[in-house]
Short mmCIF file of N, CA and C and ligand atoms in Angstrom, two decimals:
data_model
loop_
_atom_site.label_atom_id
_atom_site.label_comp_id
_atom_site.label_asym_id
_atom_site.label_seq_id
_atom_site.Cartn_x
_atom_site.Cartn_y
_atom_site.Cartn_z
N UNK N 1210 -8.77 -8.50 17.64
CA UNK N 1210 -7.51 -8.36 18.39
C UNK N 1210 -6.38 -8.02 17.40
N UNK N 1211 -5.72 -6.86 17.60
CA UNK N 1211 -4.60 -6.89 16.86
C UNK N 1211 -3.06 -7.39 17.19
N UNK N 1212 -2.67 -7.28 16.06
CA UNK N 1212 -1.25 -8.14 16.23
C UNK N 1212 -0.07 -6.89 16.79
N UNK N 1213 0.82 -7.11 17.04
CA UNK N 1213 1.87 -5.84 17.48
C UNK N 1213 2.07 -5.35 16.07
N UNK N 1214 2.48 -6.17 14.95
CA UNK N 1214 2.77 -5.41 13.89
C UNK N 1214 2.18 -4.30 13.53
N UNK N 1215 0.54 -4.58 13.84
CA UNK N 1215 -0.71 -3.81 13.34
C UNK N 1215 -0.50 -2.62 14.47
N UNK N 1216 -0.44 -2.53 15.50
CA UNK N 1216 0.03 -1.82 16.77
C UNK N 1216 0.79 -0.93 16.44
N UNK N 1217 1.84 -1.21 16.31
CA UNK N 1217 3.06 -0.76 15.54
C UNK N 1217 3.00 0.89 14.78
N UNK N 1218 2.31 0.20 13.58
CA UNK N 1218 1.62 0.87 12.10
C UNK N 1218 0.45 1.86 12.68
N UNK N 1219 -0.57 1.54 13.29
CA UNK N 1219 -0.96 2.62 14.20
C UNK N 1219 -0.77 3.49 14.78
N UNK N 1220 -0.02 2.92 15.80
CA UNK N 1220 0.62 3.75 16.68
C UNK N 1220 1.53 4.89 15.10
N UNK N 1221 2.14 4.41 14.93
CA UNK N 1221 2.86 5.68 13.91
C UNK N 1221 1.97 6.37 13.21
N UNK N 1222 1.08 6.27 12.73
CA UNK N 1222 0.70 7.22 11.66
C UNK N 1222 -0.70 7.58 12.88
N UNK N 1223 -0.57 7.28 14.15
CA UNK N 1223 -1.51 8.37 15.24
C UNK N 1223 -0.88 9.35 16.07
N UNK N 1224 0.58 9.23 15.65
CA UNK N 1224 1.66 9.85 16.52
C UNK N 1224 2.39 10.96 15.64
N UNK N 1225 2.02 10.74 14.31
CA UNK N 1225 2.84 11.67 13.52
C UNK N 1225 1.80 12.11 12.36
N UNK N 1226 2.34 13.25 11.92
CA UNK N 1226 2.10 13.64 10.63
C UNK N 1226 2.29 12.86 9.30
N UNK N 1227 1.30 12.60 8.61
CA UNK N 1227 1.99 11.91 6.92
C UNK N 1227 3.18 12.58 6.37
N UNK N 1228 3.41 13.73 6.72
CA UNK N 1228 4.99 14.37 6.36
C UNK N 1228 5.74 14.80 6.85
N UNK N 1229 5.90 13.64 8.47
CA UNK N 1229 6.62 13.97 9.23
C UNK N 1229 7.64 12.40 9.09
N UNK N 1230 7.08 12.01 8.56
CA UNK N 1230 7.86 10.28 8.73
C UNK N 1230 8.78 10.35 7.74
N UNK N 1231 10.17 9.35 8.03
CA UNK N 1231 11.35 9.54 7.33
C UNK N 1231 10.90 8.85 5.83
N UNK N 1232 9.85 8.43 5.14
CA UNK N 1232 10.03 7.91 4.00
C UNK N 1232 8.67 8.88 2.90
N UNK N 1233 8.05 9.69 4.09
CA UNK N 1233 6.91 10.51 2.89
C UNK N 1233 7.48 11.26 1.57
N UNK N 1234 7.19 11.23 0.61
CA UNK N 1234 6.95 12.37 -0.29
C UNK N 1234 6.50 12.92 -1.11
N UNK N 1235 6.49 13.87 -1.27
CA UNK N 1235 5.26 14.98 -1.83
C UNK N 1235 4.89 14.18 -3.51
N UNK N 1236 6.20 13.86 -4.50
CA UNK N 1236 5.82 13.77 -5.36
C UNK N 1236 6.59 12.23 -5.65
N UNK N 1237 5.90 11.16 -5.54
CA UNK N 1237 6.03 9.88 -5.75
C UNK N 1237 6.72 9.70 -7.56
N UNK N 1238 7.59 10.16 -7.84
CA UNK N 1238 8.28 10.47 -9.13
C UNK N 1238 8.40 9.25 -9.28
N UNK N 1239 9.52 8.46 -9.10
CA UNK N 1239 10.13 7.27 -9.49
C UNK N 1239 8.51 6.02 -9.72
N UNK N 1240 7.75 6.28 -8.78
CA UNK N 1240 7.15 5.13 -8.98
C UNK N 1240 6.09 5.26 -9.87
N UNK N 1241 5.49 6.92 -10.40
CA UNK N 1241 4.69 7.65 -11.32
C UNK N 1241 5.53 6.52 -12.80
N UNK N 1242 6.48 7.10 -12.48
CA UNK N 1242 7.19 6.91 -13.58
C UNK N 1242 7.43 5.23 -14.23
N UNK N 1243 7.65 4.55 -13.39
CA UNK N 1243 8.06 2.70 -13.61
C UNK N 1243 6.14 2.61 -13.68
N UNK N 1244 5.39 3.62 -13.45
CA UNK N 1244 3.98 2.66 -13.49
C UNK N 1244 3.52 2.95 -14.90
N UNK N 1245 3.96 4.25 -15.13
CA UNK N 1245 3.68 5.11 -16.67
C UNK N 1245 4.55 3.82 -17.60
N UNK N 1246 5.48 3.55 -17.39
CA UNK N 1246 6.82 2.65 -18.68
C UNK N 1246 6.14 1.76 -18.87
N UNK N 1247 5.26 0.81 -17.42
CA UNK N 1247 4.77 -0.49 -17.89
C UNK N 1247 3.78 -0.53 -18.99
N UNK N 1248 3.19 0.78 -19.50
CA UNK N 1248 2.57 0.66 -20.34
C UNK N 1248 0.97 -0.06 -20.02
N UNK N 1249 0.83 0.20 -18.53
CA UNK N 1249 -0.72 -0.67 -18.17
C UNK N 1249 -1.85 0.79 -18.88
N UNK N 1250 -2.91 0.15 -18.90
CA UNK N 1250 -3.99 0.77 -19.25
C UNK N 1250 -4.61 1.48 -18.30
N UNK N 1251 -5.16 2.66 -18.71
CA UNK N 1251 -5.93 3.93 -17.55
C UNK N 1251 -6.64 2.70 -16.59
N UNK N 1252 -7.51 1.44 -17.31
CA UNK N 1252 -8.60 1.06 -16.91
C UNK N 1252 -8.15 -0.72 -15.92
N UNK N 1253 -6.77 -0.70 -15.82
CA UNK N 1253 -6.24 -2.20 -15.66
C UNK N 1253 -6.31 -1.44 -14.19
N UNK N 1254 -6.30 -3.15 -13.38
CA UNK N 1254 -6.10 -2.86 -11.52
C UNK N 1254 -4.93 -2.72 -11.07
N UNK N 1255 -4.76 -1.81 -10.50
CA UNK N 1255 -3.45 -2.04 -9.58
C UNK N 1255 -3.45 -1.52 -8.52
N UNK N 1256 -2.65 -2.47 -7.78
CA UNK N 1256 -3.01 -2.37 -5.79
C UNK N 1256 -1.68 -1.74 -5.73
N UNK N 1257 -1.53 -1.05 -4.78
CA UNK N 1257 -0.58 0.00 -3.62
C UNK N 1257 -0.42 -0.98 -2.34
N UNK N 1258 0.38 -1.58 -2.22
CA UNK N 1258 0.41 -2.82 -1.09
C UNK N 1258 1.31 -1.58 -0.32
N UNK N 1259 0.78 -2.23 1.00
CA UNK N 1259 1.34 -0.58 1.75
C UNK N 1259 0.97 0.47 1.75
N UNK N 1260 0.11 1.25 0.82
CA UNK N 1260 0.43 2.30 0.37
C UNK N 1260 -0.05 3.91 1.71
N UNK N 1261 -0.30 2.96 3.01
CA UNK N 1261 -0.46 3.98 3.82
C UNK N 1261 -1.63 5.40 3.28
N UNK N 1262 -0.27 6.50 3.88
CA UNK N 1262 -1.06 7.60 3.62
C UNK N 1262 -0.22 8.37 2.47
N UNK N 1263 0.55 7.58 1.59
CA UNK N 1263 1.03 7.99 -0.03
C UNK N 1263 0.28 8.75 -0.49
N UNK N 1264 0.57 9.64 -1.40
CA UNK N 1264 0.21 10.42 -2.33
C UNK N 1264 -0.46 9.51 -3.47
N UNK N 1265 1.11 8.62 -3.67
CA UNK N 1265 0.70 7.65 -4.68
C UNK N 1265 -0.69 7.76 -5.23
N UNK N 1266 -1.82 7.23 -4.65
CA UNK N 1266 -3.06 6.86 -4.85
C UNK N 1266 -3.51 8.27 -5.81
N UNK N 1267 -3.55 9.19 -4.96
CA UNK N 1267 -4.10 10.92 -5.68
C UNK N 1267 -3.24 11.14 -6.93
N UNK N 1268 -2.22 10.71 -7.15
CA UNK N 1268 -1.53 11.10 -8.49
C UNK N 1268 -2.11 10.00 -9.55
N UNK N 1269 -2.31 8.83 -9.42
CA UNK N 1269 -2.47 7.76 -10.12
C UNK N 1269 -4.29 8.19 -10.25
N UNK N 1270 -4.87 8.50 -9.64
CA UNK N 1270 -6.30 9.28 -9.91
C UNK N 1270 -6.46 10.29 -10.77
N UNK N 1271 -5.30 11.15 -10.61
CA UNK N 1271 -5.06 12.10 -11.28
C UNK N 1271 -4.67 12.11 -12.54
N UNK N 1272 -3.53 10.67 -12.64
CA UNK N 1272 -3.28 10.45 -14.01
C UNK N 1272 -4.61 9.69 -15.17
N UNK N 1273 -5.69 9.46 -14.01
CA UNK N 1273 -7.06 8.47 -15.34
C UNK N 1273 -7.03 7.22 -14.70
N UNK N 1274 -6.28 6.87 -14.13
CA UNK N 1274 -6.46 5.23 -13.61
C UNK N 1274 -7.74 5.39 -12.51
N UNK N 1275 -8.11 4.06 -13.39
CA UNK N 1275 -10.33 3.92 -12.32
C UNK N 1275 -10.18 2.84 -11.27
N UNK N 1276 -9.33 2.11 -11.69
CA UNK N 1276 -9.19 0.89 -10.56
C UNK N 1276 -8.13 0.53 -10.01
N UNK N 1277 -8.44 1.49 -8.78
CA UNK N 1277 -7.30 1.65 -8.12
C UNK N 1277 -7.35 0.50 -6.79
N UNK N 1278 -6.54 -0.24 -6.12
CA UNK N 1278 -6.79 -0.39 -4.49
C UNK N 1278 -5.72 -0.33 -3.81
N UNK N 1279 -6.22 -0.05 -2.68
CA UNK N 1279 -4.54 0.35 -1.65
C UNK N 1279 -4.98 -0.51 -0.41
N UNK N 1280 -4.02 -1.13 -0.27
CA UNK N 1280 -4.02 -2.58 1.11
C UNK N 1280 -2.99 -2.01 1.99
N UNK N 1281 -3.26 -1.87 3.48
CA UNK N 1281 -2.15 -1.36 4.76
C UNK N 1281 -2.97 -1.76 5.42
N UNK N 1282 -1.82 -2.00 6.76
CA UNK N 1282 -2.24 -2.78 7.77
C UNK N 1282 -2.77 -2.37 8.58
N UNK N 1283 -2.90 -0.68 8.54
CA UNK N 1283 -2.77 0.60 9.06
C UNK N 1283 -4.35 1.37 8.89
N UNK N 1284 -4.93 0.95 10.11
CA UNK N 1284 -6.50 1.30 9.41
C UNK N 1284 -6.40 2.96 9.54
N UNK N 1285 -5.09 3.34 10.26
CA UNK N 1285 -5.49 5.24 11.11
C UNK N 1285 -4.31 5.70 8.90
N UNK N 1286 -3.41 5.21 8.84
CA UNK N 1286 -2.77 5.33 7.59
C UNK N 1286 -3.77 5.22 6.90
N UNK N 1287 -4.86 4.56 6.63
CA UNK N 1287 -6.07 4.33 5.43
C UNK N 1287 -6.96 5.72 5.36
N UNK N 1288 -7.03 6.13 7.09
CA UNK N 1288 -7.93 7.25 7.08
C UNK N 1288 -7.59 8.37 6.76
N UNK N 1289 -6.05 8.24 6.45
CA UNK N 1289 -5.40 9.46 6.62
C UNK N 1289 -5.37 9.86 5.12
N UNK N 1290 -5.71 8.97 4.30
CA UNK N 1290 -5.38 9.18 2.82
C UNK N 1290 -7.07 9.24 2.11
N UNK N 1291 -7.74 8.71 2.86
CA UNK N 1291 -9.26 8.58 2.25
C UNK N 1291 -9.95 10.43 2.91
N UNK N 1292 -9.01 10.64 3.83
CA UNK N 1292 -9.81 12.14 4.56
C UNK N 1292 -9.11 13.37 3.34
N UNK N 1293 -8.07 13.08 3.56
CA UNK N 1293 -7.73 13.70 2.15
C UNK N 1293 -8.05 13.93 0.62
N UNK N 1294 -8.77 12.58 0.59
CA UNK N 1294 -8.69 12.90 -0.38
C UNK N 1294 -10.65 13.21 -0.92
N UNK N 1295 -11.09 12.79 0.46
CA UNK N 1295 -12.55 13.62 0.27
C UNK N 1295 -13.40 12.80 -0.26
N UNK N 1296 -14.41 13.47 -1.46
CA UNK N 1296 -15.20 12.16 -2.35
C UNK N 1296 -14.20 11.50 -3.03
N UNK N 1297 -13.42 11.61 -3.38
CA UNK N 1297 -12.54 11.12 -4.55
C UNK N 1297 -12.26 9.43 -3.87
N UNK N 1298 -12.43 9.37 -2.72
CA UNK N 1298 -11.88 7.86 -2.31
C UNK N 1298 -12.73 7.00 -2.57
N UNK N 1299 -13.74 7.92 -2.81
CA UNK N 1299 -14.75 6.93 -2.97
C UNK N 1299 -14.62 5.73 -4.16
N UNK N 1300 -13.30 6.58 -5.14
CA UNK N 1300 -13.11 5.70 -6.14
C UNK N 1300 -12.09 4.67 -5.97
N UNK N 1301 -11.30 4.28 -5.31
CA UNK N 1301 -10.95 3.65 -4.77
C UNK N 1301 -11.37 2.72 -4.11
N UNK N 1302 -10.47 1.11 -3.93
CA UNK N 1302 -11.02 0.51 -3.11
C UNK N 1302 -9.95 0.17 -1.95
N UNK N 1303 -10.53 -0.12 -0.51
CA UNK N 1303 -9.44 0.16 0.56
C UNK N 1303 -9.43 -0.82 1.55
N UNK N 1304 -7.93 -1.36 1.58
CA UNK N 1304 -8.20 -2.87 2.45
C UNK N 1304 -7.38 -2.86 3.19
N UNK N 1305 -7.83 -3.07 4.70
CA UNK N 1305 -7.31 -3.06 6.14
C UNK N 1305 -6.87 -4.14 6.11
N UNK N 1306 -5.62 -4.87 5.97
CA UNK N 1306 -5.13 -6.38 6.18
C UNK N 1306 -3.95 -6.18 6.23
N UNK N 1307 -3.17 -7.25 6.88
CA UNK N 1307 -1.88 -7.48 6.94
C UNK N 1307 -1.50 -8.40 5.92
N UNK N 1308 -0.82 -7.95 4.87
CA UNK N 1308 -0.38 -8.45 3.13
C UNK N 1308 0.02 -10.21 3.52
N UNK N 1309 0.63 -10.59 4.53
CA UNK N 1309 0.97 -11.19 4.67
C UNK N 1309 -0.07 -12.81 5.12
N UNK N 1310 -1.12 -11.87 5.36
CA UNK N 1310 -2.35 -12.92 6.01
C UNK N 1310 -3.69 -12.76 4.98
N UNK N 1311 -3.10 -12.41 4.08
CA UNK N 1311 -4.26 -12.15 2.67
C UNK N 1311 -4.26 -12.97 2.08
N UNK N 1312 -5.67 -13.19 1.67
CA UNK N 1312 -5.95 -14.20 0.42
C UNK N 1312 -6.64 -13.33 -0.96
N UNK N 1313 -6.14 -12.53 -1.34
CA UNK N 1313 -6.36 -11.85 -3.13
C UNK N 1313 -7.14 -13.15 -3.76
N UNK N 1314 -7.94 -12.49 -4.75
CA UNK N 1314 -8.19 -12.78 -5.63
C UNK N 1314 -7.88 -13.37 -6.57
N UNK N 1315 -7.72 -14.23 -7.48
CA UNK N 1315 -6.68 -15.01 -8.20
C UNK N 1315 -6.69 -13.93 -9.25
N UNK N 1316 -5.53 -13.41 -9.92
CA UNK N 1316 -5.38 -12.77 -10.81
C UNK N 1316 -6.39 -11.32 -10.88
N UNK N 1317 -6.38 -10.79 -9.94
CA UNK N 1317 -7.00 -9.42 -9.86
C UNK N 1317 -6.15 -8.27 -9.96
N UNK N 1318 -4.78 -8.39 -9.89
CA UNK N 1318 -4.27 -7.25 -10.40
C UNK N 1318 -3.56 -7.21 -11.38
N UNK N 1319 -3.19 -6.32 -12.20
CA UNK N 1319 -2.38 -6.25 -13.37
C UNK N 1319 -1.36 -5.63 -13.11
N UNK N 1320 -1.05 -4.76 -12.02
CA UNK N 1320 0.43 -4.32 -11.42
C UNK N 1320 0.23 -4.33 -9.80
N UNK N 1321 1.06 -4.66 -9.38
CA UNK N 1321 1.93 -4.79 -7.72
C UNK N 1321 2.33 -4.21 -7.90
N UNK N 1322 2.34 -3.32 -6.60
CA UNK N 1322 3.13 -1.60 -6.10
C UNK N 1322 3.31 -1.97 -5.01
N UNK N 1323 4.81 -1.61 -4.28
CA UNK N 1323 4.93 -2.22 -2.88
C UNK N 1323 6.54 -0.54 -3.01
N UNK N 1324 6.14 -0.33 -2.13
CA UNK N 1324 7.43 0.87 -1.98
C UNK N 1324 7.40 0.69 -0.15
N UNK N 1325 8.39 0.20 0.35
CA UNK N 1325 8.77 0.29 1.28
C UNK N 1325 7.94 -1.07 2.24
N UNK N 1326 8.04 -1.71 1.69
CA UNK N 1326 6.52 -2.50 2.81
C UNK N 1326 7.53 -4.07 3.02
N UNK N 1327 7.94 -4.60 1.81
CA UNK N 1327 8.88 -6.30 2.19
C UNK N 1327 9.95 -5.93 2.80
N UNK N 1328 10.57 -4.82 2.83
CA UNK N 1328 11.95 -4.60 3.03
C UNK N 1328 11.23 -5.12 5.20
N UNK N 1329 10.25 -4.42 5.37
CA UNK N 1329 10.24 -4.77 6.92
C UNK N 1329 9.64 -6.19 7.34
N UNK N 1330 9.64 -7.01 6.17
CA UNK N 1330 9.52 -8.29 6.76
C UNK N 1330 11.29 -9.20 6.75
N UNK N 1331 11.03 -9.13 8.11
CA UNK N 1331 12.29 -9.74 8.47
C UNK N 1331 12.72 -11.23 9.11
N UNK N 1332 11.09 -11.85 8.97
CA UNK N 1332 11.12 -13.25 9.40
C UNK N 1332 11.11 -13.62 7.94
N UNK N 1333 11.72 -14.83 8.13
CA UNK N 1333 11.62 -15.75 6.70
C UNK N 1333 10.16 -15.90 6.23
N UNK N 1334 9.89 -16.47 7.63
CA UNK N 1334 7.87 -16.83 7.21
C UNK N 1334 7.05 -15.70 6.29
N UNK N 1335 7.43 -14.58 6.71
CA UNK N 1335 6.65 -13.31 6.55
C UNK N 1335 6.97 -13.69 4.86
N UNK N 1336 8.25 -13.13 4.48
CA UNK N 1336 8.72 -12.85 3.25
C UNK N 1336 8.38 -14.27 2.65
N UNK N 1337 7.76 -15.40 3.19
CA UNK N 1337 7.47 -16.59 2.02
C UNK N 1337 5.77 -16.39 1.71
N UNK N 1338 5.19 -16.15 3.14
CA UNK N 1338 4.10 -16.12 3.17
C UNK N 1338 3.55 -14.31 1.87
N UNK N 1339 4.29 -13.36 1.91
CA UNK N 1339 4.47 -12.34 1.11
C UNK N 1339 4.47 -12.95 -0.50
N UNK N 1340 5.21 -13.54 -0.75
CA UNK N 1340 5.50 -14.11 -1.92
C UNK N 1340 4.62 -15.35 -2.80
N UNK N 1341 3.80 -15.89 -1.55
CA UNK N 1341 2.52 -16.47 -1.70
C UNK N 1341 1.14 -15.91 -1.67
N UNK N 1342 1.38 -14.65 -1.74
CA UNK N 1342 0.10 -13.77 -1.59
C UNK N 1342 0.57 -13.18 -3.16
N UNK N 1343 1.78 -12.71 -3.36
CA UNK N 1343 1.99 -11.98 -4.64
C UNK N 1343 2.06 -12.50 -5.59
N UNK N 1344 2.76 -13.85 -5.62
CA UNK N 1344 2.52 -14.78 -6.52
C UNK N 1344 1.89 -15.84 -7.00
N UNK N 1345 1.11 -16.30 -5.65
CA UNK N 1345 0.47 -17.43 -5.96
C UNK N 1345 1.49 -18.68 -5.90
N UNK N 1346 3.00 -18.41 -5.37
CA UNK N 1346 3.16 -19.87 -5.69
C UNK N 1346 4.16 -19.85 -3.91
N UNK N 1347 3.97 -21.22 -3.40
CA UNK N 1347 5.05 -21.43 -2.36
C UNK N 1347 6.50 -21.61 -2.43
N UNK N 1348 6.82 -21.04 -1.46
CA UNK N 1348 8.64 -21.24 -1.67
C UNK N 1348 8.67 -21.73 -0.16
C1 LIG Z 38 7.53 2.78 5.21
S1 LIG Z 38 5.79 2.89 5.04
C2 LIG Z 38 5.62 3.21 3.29
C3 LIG Z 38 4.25 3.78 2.97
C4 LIG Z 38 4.02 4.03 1.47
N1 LIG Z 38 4.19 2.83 0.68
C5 LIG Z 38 4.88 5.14 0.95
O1 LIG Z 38 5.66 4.90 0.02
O2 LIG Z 38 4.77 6.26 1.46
C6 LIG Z 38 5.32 1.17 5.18
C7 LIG Z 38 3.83 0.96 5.05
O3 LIG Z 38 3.55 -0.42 5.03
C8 LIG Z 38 2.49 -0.72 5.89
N2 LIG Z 38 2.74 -2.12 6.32
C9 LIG Z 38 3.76 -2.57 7.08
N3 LIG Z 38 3.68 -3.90 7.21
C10 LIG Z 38 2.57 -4.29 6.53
C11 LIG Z 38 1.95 -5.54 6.31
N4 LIG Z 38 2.46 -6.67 6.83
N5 LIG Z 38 0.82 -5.59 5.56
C12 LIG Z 38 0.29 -4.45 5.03
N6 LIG Z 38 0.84 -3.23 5.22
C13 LIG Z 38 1.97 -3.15 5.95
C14 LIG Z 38 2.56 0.31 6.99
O4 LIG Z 38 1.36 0.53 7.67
C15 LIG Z 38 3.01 1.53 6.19
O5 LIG Z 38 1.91 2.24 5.69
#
């Protein structure tokens, strides 16, 4: 059973184009860039929380990174980026969940990527329960 949120996120990315929505774009610069500064390794994990049907993922493939994963709540957004991108998703790993109702791995990633995804939690709960998934600690 899904939740409306999950509804929601569906419904949009079955109703539109990946470059029809007010936040797509072609070349994910800014966040290429803050992921290049951190200085992580081709071979370290890092998840795309949100990351829909982003480019993100194909550039960060492109740049050598092997362990990649992208988490959305958005199973038609998941398909939309794995059809694209062909065999290549295969390298990737891809998780249908709502960030907020996740239990990660203890210390499995080495960078958090979130572009556009907390700003729409607008209950307190959401954004504590968010912050207990990212950090591991309660507020
Ligand atoms: C504004 S879009 C941004 C997509 C992508 N990060 C980008 O920069 O193009 C927000 C994304 O967050 C996902 N999302 C929204 N709430 C979520 C939640 N609670 N858990 C996981 N994903 C969520 C949506 O399905 C959507 O793909």
């Amino acid at each position: 059973m899904s939740s409306p949120r999950q509804q929601h996120w569906e419904n949009v990315y079955s109703t539109r184009q990946a470059d029809e929505v007010s936040w797509f774009q072609d070349d994910p610069t800014l966040s290429l860039d803050l992921i290049a500064r951190s200085g992580i390794s081709a071979n370290a994990p890092i998840i795309d929380i949100g990351g829909g049907a982003s480019v993100l993922i194909d550039r960060l493939l492109d740049a050598g990174h092997s362990a990649l994963t992208v988490l959305d709540i958005s199973h038609v957004g998941l398909t939309v980026a794995q059809k694209r991108l062909g065999d290549h998703a295969g390298r990737v790993t891809w998780i249908a969940q709502d960030v907020t109702a996740w239990h990660p791995p203890q210390d499995a990633f080495a960078l958090w990527h979130d572009r556009a995804v907390f700003h729409f939690l607008v209950e307190a709960a959401d954004r504590a329960a968010y912050v207990r998934v990212c950090f591991g600690v309660q507020v």
